[in-house]
Amino acid sequence: MESVLPGAAALLGQARRVVVFTGAGISAESGVPTFRDDLTGLWARYDAEQLATPEAFHADPDLVWGWYEWRRARVRRARPNPGHLATAAIEDLVPGTVVVTQNVDDLHERAGSRAPVHLHGSLFAPRCVGRAAHPAAFADPADDAADPGEGSRLAPPRCGHCGALVRPGVVWFGEALPEAALTAAAEAAATCDVLLTVGTSGVVYPAAEIPRIAARSGATVVQVNPLPTPLDAICDVNLRGSAARILPTLVEAAWGAAGRT
Ligand code: APR
């Protein structure tokens, strides 16, 4: 990794428009589990069909709401890691930076990222299942809400506007991504100089199309991941390693090299 990092840093340091595209791997070192890592990934331990589809919520709202509240409690206990902080530093150093994340945690925001584009929604934006999809008009559990515990069943609250059930504000398998988020992400990828793809397996579409749009548009694509992914084929530079270690090193090399501090 050491041999290719200076080249990536030089390109990043000269970039005017940067996209930082992140997946679960950037939050791994904050203790938030990924999805497809062997043994520790959520889908290695849980059945996505039972927990992450509209049908699952309809069939057993208490099981699904309890699982997401357990995940939300884990995120509340987590802290942004140096990978999230380095991402926010890039935004400070390059005003034309757009952070696009597949993650539903709020660690980018808590690291200082101003307006990350959430392609898969957020654990912190529950909404009612009613047609109006009201933003959750209910008393969201306080930050110190007790962790329901792994595998707990928890009755979802009711919407204060229409009385419908409140659901997690995440995009489930089989659901469309928020159109405005996907459009913003695609436009940023199509016009950037450099796209950093960090901590994603690059296998879930349409999100996985974002780095490919950047590659087709002539941007330099730099991957940060300890393991090979299908995105290897479209990357100009592969930085093998953890986001928490590589991103701060990359930022320091880029802006130190480019005279920016
Ligand atoms: N630093 C960087 N990358 C890491 C780290 C780390 N410390 N630890 C793991 N990774 C990498 C893994 O090698 C893997 O390639 O992060 C990637 C995580 O891949 P997934 O678990 O598939 O997560 P992601 O790509 O974000 O999944 C996309 O799938 O289930 C859906 O909605 C869910 O948003 C998610 C989407």
PDB file of N, CA and C in Angstrom, residues 21 27 44 52 62 81 94 113 115 120 131-132 147 164 167-168 178 186 210 251 258:
ATOM      1  N   PHE A  21     -17.163   8.002  -1.188  1.00  0.00           N
ATOM      2  CA  PHE A  21     -18.276   7.041  -1.236  1.00  0.00           C
ATOM      3  C   PHE A  21     -17.998   5.972  -0.199  1.00  0.00           C
ATOM      4  N   SER A  27     -17.188   2.227   9.172  1.00  0.00           N
ATOM      5  CA  SER A  27     -17.662   2.258  10.573  1.00  0.00           C
ATOM      6  C   SER A  27     -17.224   1.032  11.368  1.00  0.00           C
ATOM      7  N   ALA A  44     -24.172 -12.613   8.039  1.00  0.00           N
ATOM      8  CA  ALA A  44     -23.652 -13.947   8.381  1.00  0.00           C
ATOM      9  C   ALA A  44     -24.395 -14.471   9.612  1.00  0.00           C
ATOM     10  N   ALA A  52     -34.976  -7.195   6.933  1.00  0.00           N
ATOM     11  CA  ALA A  52     -34.666  -5.994   6.142  1.00  0.00           C
ATOM     12  C   ALA A  52     -35.485  -5.935   4.850  1.00  0.00           C
ATOM     13  N   ASP A  62     -42.680  -6.116  15.525  1.00  0.00           N
ATOM     14  CA  ASP A  62     -41.932  -6.067  16.797  1.00  0.00           C
ATOM     15  C   ASP A  62     -40.517  -6.623  16.629  1.00  0.00           C
ATOM     16  N   ASN A  81     -14.557   7.221  14.033  1.00  0.00           N
ATOM     17  CA  ASN A  81     -13.141   6.820  14.082  1.00  0.00           C
ATOM     18  C   ASN A  81     -12.327   7.716  13.155  1.00  0.00           C
ATOM     19  N   VAL A  94     -11.355  20.569   0.677  1.00  0.00           N
ATOM     20  CA  VAL A  94     -11.835  20.681  -0.709  1.00  0.00           C
ATOM     21  C   VAL A  94     -13.327  21.020  -0.649  1.00  0.00           C
ATOM     22  N   SER A 113     -18.986  15.838   9.189  1.00  0.00           N
ATOM     23  CA  SER A 113     -19.461  15.959   7.800  1.00  0.00           C
ATOM     24  C   SER A 113     -20.787  16.703   7.828  1.00  0.00           C
ATOM     25  N   ALA A 115     -23.285  17.380   5.310  1.00  0.00           N
ATOM     26  CA  ALA A 115     -24.551  16.895   4.711  1.00  0.00           C
ATOM     27  C   ALA A 115     -24.289  15.635   3.888  1.00  0.00           C
ATOM     28  N   HIS A 120     -29.142   4.912   1.633  1.00  0.00           N
ATOM     29  CA  HIS A 120     -29.977   3.862   2.214  1.00  0.00           C
ATOM     30  C   HIS A 120     -30.713   4.327   3.458  1.00  0.00           C
ATOM     31  N   ARG A 131     -49.499   6.585   4.112  1.00  0.00           N
ATOM     32  CA  ARG A 131     -49.217   7.054   2.747  1.00  0.00           C
ATOM     33  C   ARG A 131     -48.389   8.331   2.767  1.00  0.00           C
ATOM     34  N   ALA A 132     -48.640   9.179   3.782  1.00  0.00           N
ATOM     35  CA  ALA A 132     -47.920  10.465   3.794  1.00  0.00           C
ATOM     36  C   ALA A 132     -46.482  10.275   4.263  1.00  0.00           C
ATOM     37  N   ASP A 147     -30.615  -0.030  25.745  1.00  0.00           N
ATOM     38  CA  ASP A 147     -30.409  -0.928  24.623  1.00  0.00           C
ATOM     39  C   ASP A 147     -31.405  -2.088  24.764  1.00  0.00           C
ATOM     40  N   ALA A 164     -50.571   5.521  12.238  1.00  0.00           N
ATOM     41  CA  ALA A 164     -49.982   4.321  11.590  1.00  0.00           C
ATOM     42  C   ALA A 164     -48.711   3.907  12.341  1.00  0.00           C
ATOM     43  N   ARG A 167     -41.871   3.045  11.254  1.00  0.00           N
ATOM     44  CA  ARG A 167     -40.899   2.043  10.779  1.00  0.00           C
ATOM     45  C   ARG A 167     -39.518   2.659  10.766  1.00  0.00           C
ATOM     46  N   PRO A 168     -38.467   1.823  10.738  1.00  0.00           N
ATOM     47  CA  PRO A 168     -37.110   2.378  10.598  1.00  0.00           C
ATOM     48  C   PRO A 168     -37.009   3.182   9.297  1.00  0.00           C
ATOM     49  N   PRO A 178     -34.042   6.710  -2.076  1.00  0.00           N
ATOM     50  CA  PRO A 178     -34.588   8.081  -2.161  1.00  0.00           C
ATOM     51  C   PRO A 178     -34.100   8.736  -3.458  1.00  0.00           C
ATOM     52  N   ALA A 186     -25.298  10.514  -8.076  1.00  0.00           N
ATOM     53  CA  ALA A 186     -24.894  10.232  -9.459  1.00  0.00           C
ATOM     54  C   ALA A 186     -24.306  11.484 -10.112  1.00  0.00           C
ATOM     55  N   ILE A 210     -22.383   4.006  -8.288  1.00  0.00           N
ATOM     56  CA  ILE A 210     -21.797   5.343  -8.097  1.00  0.00           C
ATOM     57  C   ILE A 210     -20.306   5.368  -8.444  1.00  0.00           C
ATOM     58  N   VAL A 251      -4.828  11.793   3.736  1.00  0.00           N
ATOM     59  CA  VAL A 251      -5.107  13.234   3.868  1.00  0.00           C
ATOM     60  C   VAL A 251      -3.832  13.990   4.228  1.00  0.00           C
ATOM     61  N   ALA A 258       0.661  18.942  -1.081  1.00  0.00           N
ATOM     62  CA  ALA A 258       0.180  20.046  -1.923  1.00  0.00           C
ATOM     63  C   ALA A 258       0.339  21.373  -1.198  1.00  0.00           C
TER      64      ALA A 258
END
